Coordinates of C-alpha atoms and ligand atoms in Angstrom, one line a residue:
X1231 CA 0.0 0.0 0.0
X1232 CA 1.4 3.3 -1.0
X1233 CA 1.4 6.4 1.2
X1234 CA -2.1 7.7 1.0
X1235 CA -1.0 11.3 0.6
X1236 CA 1.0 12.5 -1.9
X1237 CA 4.9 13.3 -0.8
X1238 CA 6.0 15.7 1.2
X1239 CA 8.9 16.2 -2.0
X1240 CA 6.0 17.0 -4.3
X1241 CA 3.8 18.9 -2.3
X1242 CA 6.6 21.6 -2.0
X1243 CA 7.7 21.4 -6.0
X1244 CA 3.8 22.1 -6.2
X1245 CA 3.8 25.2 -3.7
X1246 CA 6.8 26.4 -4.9
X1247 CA 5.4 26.5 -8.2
X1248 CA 2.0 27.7 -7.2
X1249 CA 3.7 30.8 -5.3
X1250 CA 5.8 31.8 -8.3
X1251 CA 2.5 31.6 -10.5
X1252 CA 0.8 33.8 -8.4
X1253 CA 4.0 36.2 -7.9
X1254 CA 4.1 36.4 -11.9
X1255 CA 0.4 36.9 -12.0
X1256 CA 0.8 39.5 -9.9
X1257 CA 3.9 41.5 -10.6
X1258 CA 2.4 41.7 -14.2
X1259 CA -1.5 41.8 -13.9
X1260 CA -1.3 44.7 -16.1
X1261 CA -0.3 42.5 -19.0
X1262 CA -3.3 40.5 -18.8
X1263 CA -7.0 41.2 -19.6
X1264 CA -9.0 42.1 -16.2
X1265 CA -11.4 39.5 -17.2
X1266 CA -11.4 36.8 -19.9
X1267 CA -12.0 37.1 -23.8
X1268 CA -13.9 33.3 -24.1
X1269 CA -17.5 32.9 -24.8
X1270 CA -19.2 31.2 -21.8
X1271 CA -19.0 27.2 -21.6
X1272 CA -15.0 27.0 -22.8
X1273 CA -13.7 26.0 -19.6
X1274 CA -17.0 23.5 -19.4
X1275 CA -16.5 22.2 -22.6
X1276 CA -12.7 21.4 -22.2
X1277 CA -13.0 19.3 -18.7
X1278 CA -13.5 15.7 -19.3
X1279 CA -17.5 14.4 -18.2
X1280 CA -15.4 12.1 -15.7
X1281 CA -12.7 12.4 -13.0
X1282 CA -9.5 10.3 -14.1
X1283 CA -9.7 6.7 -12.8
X1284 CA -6.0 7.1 -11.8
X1285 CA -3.8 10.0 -10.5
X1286 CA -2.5 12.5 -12.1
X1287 CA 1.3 14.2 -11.8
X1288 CA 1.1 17.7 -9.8
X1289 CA 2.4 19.2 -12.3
X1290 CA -0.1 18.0 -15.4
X1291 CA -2.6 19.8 -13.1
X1292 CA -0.8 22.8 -12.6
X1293 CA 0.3 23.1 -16.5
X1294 CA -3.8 22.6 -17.3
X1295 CA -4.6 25.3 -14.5
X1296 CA -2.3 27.6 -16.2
X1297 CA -3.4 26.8 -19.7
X1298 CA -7.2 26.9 -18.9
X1299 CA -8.3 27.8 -15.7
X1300 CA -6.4 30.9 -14.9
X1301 CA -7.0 32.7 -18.3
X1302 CA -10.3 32.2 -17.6
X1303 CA -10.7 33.6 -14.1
X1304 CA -11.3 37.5 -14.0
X1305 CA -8.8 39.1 -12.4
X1306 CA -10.2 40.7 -8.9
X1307 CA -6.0 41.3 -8.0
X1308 CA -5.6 43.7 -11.4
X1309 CA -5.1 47.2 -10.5
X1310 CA -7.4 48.4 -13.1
X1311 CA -10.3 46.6 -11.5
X1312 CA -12.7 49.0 -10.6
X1313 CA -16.3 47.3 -10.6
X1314 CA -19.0 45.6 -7.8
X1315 CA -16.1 47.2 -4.8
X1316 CA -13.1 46.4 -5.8
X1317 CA -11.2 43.9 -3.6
X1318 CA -7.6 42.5 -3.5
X1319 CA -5.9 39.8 -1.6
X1320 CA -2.2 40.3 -0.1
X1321 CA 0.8 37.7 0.1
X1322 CA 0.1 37.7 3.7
X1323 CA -3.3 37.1 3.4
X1324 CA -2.9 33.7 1.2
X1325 CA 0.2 32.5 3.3
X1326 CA -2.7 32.7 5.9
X1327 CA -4.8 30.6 3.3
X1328 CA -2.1 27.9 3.1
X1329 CA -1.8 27.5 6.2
X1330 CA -5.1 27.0 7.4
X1331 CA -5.9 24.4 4.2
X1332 CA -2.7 22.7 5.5
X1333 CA -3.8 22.7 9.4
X1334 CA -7.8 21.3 8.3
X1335 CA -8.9 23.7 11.3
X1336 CA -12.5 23.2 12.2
X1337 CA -13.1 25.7 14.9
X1338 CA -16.7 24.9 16.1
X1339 CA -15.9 24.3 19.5
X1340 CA -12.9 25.8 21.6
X1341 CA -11.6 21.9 22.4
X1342 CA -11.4 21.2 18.4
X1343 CA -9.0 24.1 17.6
X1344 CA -8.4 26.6 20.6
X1345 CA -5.9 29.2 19.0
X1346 CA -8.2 29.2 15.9
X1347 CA -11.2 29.9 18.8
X1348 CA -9.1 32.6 20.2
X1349 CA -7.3 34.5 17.6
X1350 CA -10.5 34.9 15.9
X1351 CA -12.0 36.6 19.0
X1352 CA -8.9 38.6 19.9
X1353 CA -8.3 39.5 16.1
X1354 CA -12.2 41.0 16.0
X1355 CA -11.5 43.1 19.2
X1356 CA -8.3 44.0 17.5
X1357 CA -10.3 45.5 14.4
X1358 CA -13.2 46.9 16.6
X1359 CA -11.0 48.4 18.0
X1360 CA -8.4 49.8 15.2
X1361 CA -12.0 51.1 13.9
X1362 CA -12.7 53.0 17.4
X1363 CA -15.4 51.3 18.5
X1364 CA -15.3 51.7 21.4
X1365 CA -15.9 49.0 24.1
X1366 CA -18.8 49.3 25.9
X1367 CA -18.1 47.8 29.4
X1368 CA -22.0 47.3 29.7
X1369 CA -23.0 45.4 26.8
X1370 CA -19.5 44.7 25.7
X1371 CA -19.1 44.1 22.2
X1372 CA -18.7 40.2 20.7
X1373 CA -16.9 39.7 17.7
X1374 CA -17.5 36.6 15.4
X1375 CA -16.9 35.7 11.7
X1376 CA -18.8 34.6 9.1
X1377 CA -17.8 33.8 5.7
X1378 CA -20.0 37.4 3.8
X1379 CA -22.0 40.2 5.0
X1380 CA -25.2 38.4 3.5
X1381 CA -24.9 35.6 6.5
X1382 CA -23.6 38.0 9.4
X1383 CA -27.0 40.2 8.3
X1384 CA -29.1 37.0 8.3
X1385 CA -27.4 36.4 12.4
X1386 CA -28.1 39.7 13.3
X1387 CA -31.9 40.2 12.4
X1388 CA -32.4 36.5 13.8
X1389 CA -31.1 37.4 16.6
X1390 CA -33.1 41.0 16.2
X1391 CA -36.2 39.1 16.3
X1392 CA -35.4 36.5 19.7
X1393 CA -34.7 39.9 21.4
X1394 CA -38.6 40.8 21.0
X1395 CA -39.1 38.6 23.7
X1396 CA -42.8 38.4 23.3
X1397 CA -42.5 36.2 20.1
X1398 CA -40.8 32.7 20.7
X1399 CA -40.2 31.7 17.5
X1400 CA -37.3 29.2 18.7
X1401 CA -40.0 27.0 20.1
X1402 CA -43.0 28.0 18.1
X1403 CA -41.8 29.1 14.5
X1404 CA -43.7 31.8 12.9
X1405 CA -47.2 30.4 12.9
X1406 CA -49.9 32.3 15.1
X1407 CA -47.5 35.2 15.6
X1408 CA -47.5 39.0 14.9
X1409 CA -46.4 40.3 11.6
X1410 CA -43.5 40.8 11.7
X1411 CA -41.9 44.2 9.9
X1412 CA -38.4 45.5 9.4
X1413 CA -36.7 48.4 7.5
X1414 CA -33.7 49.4 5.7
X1415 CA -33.2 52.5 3.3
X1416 CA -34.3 51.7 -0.4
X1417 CA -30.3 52.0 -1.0
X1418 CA -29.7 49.0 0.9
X1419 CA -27.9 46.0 -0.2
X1420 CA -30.4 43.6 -0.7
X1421 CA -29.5 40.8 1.5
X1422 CA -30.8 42.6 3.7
X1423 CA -34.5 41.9 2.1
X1424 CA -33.3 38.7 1.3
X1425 CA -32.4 37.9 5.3
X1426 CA -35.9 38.8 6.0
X1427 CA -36.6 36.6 3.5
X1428 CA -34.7 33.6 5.0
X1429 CA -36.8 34.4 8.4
X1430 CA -39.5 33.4 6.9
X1431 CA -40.7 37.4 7.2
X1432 CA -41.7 37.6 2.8
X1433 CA -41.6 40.2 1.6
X1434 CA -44.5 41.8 3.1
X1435 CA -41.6 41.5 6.2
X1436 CA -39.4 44.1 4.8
X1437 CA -39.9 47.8 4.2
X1438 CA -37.8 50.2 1.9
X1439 CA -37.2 53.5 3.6
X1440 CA -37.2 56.7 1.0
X1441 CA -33.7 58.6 0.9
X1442 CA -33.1 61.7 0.8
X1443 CA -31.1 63.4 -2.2
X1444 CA -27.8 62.1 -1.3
X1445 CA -29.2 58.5 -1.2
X1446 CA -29.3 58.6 2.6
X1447 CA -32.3 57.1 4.7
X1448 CA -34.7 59.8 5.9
X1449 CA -35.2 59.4 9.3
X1450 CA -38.6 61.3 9.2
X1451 CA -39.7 58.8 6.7
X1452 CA -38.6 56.2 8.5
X1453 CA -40.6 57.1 11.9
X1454 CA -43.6 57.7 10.0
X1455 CA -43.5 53.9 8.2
X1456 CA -42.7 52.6 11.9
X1457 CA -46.1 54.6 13.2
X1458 CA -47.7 53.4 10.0
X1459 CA -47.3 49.8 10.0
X1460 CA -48.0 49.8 14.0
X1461 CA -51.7 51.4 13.5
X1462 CA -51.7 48.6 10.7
X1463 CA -50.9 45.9 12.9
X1464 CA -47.7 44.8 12.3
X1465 CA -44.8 44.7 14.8
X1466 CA -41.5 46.3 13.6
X1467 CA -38.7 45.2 14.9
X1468 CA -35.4 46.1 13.2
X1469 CA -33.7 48.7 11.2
X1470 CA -30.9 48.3 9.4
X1471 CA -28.6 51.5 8.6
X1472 CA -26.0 51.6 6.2
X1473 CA -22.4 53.4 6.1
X1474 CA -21.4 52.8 2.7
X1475 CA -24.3 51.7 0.7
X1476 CA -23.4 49.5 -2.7
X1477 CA -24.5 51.6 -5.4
X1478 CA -22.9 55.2 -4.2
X1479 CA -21.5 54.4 -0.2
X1480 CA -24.0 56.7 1.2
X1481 CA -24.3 57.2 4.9
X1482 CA -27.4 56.8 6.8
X1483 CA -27.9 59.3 9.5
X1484 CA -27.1 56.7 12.5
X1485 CA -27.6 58.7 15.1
X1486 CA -31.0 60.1 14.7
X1487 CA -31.9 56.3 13.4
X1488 CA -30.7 55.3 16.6
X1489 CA -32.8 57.5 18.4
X1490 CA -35.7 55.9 16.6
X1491 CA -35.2 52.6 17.3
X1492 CA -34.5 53.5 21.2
X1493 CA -37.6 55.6 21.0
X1494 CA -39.5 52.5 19.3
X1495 CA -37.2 49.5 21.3
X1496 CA -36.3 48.6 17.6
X1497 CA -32.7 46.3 17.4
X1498 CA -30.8 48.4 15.2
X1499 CA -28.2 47.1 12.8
X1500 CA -25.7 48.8 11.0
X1501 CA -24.1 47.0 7.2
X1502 CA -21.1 48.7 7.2
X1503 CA -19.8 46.0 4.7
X1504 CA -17.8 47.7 2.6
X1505 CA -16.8 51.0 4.6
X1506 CA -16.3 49.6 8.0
X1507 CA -13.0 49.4 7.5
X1508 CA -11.9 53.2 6.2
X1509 CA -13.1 54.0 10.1
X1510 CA -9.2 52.5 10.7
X1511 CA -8.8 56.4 9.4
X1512 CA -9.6 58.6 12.2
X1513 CA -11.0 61.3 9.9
X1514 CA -14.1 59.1 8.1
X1515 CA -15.2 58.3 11.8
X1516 CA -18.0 61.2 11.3
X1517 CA -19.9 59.1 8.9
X1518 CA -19.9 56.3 11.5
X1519 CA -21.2 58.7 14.2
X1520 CA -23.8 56.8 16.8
X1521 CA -22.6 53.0 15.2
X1522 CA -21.5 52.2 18.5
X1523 CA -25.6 53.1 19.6
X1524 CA -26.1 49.7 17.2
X1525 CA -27.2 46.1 18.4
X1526 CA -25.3 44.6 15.5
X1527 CA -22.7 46.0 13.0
X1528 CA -21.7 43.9 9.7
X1529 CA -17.8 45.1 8.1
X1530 CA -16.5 42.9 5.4
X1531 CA -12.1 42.8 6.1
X1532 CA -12.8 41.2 2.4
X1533 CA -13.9 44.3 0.7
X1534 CA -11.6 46.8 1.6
X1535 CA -8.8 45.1 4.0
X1536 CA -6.6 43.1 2.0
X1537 CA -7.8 39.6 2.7
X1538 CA -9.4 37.5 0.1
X1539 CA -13.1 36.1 0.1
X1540 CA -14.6 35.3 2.5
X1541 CA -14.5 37.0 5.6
X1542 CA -16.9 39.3 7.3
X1543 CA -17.4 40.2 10.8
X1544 CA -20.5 40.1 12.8
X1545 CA -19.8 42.4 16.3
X1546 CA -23.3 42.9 18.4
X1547 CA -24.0 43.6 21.6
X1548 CA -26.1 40.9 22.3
X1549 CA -24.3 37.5 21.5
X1550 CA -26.6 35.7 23.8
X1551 CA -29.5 36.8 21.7
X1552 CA -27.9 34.9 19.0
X1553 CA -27.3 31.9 21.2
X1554 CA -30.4 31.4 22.0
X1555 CA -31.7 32.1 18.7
X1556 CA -29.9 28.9 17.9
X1557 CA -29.9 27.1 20.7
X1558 CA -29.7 23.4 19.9
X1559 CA -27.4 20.9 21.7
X1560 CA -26.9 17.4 20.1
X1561 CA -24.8 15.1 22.7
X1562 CA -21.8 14.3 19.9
X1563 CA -21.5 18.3 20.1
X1564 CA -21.5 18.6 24.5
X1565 CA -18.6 20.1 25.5
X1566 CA -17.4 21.8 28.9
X1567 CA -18.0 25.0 28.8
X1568 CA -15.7 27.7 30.4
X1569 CA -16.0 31.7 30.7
X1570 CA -12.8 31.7 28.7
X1571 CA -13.4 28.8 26.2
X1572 CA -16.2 29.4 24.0
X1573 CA -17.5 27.3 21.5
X1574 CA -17.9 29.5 18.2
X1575 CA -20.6 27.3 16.4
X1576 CA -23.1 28.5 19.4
X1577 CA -23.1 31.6 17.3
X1578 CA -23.3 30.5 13.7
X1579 CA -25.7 28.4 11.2
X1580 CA -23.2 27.1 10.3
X1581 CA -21.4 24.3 12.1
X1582 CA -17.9 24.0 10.6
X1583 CA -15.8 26.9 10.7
X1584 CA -12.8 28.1 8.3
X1585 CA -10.0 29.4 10.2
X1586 CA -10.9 32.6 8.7
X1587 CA -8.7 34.7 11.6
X1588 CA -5.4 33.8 10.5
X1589 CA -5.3 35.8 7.1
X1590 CA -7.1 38.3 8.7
X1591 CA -4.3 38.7 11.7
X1592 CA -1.5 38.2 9.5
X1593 CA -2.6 41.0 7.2
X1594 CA -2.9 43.6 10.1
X1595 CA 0.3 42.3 11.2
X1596 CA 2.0 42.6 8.1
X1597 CA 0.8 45.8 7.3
X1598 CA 0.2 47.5 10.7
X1599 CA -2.8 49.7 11.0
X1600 CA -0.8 52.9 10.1
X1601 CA -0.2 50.7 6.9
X1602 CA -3.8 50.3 6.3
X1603 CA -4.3 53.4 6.9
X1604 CA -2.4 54.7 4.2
X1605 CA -3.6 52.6 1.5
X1606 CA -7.5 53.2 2.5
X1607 CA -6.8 57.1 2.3
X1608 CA -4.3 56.4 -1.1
X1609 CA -7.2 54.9 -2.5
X1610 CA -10.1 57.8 -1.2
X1611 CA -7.8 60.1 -2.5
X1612 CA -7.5 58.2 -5.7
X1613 CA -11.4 58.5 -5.8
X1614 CA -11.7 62.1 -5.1
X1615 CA -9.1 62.9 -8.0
X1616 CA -11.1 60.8 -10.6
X1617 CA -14.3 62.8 -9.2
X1618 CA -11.7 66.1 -10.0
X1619 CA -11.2 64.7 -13.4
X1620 CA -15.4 63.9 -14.0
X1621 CA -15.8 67.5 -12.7
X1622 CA -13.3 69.3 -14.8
X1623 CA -14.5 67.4 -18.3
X1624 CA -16.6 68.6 -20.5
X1625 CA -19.5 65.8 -21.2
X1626 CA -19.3 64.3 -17.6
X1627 CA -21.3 64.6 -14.6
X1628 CA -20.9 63.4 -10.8
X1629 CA -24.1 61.5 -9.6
X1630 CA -23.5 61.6 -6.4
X1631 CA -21.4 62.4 -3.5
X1632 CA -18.3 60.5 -3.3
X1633 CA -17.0 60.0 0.8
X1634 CA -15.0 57.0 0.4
X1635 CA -13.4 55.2 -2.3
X1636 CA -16.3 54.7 -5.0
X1637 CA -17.4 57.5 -8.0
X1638 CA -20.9 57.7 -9.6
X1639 CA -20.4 59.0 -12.9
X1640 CA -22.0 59.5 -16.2
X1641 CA -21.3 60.8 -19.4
X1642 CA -23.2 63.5 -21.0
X1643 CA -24.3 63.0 -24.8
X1644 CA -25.5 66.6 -25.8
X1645 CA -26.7 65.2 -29.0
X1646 CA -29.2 62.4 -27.0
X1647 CA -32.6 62.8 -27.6
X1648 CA -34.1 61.6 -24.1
X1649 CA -33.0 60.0 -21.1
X1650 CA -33.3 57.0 -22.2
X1651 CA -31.1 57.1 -25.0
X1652 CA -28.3 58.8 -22.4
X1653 CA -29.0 55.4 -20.6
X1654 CA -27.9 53.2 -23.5
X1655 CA -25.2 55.3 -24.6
X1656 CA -23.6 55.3 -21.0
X1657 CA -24.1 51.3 -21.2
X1658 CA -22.8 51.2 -24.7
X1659 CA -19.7 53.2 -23.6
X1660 CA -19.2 50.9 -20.6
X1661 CA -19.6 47.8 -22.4
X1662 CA -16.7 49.0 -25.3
X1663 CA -14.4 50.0 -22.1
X1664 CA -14.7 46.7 -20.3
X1665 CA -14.4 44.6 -24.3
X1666 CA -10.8 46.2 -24.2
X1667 CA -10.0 44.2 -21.1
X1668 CA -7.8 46.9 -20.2
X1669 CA -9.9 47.8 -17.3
X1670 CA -13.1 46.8 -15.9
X1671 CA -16.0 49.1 -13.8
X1672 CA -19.5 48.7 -13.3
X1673 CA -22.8 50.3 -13.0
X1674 CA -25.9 50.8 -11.0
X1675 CA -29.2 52.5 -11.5
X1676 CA -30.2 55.7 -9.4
X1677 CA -33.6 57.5 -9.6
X1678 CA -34.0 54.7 -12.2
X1679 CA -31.1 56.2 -14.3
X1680 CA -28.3 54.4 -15.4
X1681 CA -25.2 55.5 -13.9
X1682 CA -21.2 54.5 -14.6
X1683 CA -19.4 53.7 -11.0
X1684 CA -16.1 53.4 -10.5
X1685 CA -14.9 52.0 -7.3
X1686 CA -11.2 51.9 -6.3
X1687 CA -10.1 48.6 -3.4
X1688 CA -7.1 47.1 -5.3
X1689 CA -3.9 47.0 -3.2
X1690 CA -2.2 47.7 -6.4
X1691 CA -3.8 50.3 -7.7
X1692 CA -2.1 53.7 -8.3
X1693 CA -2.7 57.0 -9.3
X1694 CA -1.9 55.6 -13.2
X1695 CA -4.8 53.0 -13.3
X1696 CA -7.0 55.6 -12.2
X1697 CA -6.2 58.4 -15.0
X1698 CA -6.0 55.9 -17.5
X1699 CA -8.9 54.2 -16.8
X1700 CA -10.6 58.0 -17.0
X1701 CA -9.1 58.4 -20.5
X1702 CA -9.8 55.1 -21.7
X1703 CA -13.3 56.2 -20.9
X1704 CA -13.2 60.4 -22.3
X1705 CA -12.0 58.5 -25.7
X1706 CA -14.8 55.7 -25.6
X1707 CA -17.4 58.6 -25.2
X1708 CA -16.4 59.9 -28.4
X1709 CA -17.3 56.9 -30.3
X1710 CA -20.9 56.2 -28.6
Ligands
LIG2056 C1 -23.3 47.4 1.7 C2 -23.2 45.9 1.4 N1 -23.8 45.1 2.3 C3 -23.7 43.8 2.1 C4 -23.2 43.2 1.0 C5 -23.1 41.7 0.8 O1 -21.8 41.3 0.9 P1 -21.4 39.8 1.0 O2 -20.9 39.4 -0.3 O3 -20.4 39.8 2.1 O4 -22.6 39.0 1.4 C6 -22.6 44.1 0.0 C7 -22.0 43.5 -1.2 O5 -21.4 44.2 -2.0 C8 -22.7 45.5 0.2 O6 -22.2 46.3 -0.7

């Protein structure tokens, strides 16, 4: 019988040659198209219907993930990746990645990996606190991680809806209960209507909140939907603000949402996915103002800190709300409890648990916060100069404001004969940009008007990428 494993000779021929791929890919993104040029179904189409009977050399692998699979992967690391938010990984980052593959780390209960257990709760305090949020000796702030945003929203507003206290869904589900309501600007990400939806609340669960000009939530219109729906007969119960929404990082007015939900005893949760982590910077920290009022905030390290997918952070208040939301304990899973040795899958869905903490403490490690710093206001700074350059042009137009790192743009055709055809000429001009493969941004729709965004994340993005990519685009326009 031959080891079961591969050897330990070929494993590091393999990593070795894995780490110089990526180093190549990296050094020299800019010589390669942001995303691929093939019609969809090539990769499909050139993978055999059935796994090989016997194994295969390393290396035949790696030559056919270099011949097919990573020309065929768009290319998040490229500098001139500018669309969705734009997010980067770091060597120390997938060292961290390598590692925790290598080590298998499970850590749904403190006994089956207890530095996994632990880093992750110290490395969460770390960030909470590099953010300055501060602790609140009270109702201290709990840290855990989830893989996205999408399931740390779903934790929060399940644990939102135990704290109501009246309604025991844990024992009783949904059935014979109040209607249940919560709310959420219309600019917010929609997993937050699609958590509600994963309560079981429908969509007659949610409400969108109007926004005011700047696409931030109204907090007048909010308290009268709240009063509204109560004379109606439902029973709000959450509100979730947003600093940094997707489509232009707009700020909702925390604070006086805050004092709504303490007026209303509402659970208030702030998605700070993307932006959370620009409050490193001391001078963003005004559009946080009154997040540390919040049951539950959401940041994403895997938008805008360097690590790759996934990793978000779930911080609330009220971890035992979450507990009990999910309280469920099979005898295989009965382990000793300790003050000092909690068992992480008491606050998840999920019970396995990526050691998600280790790329996440290597990176602030390797970088330092001042380090992080520097690169979040490099890139806000790269933002406000392509915002400069929309400004100064003749035939462009801001659409918004831009406070972090993210531009709403559009191009102006003077010769358009309605809105409509602006619409479709912006697209067209977007879609002849991105063909080139030379960069790559997005769009989004406001006041039901299609507008060009350009968001800036990459770790390797300088100032170059950014004026080219607005020349790329003033030439484009000429064509459309
Ligand atoms: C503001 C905001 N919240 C939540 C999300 C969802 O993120 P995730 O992919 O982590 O679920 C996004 C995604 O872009 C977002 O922009």
């Amino acid at each position: 019988m031959p080891s079961a494993d591969l050897s330990p000779e070929l494993f590091l021929k393999a990593v070795d040659r894995a780490a110089r791929h990526l180093v190549e890919t990296l050094e020299s993104s800019e010589k390669r198209r942001v995303f691929p040029n093939a019609p969809p179904g090539v990769v499909r189409g050139a993978i055999p219907s059935r796994a090989p009977r016997t194994g295969e050399p390393l290396d035949a692998i790696l030559d056919d993930f270099e011949r097919l699979i990573a020309p065929n992967l768009t290319q998040w690391n490229h500098p001139s990746f500018f669309a969705y938010f734009a997010i980067s990984s770091s060597y120390p980052a997938m060292v961290a990645d390598l590692l925790s593959a290598g080590y298998n780390v499970n850590a749904m209960l403190w006994r089956t990996s207890p530095a996994a257990t632990e880093l992750e709760l110290a490395v969460c305090d770390w960030l909470r606190e590099a953010m300055g949020l501060a602790q609140n000796p009270a109702s201290p702030w709990h840290g855990v991680m989830h893989d996205t945003a999408s399931l740390g929203t779903v934790h929060a507003l399940l644990a939102a809806r135990e704290d109501i206290g009246e309604v025991n869904v844990h024992d009783d589900g949904l059935a014979g209960g109040p209607r249940l309501r919560m709310y959420a600007s219309e600019q917010a990400h929609s997993s937050v209507e699609r958590a509600g939806l994963v309560l079981g609340l429908g969509r007659r669960g949610f409400r969108a909140i109007a926004t005011d000009r700047n696409f931030r939530m109204k907090p007048d219109a909010l308290a009268a939907a709240i009063r509204e729906d109560r004379a109606q007969g439902y029973r709000p119960f959450a509100v979730t603000a947003a600093v940094g929404t997707t489509s232009t990082t707009s700020a909702d007015p925390v604070n006086e949402i805050a004092d709504i939900c303490e007026r209303e005893a509402l659970w208030l949760h702030v998605d700070a996915a993307y932006a959370g982590s620009v409050a490193l910077c001391e001078e963003f920290r005004p559009h946080f103002a009154g997040w540390e009022r919040a049951q539950s905030i959401a940041v994403n390290p895997m938008k805008w800190l360097f690590v790759p997918v996934d990793l978000s952070v779930l911080y609330t208040r009220k971890p035992e709300a979450v507990r009990r939301a999910l309280s469920l304990s099979p005898e295989y899973l009965r382990a000793p409890e300790h003050q000092d040795a909690p068992n992480l899958m008491d606050y998840s869905i999920a019970l396995g648990r990526r050691f998600r903490a280790l790329k996440l403490w290597m990176v602030m490690r390797a970088f330092g916060t001042d380090g992080l710093k520097e690169r979040l206001r490099e890139h806000c700074r790269l933002a406000r100069l392509f915002a400069d350059l929309v400004r100064e042009a003749q035939g462009f137009e801001l659409s918004a404001p831009v406070p972090f790192s993210t531009v709403c743009f559009r191009a102006v055709f003077a010769d358009a004969r309605d809105d409509a055809e602006q619409d479709a000429r912006n697209e067209r001009l977007m879609n002849a940009v991105n063909a080139t493969g030379e960069m790559f941004f997005s769009h989004t729709k406001l006041h039901g008007r299609l507008v060009l965004r350009l968001a800036i994340g990459n770790i390797r993005t300088e100032e170059r990428h950014v004026r080219d990519a607005f020349q790329r685009i003033v030439a484009e326009k000429v064509r459309q």
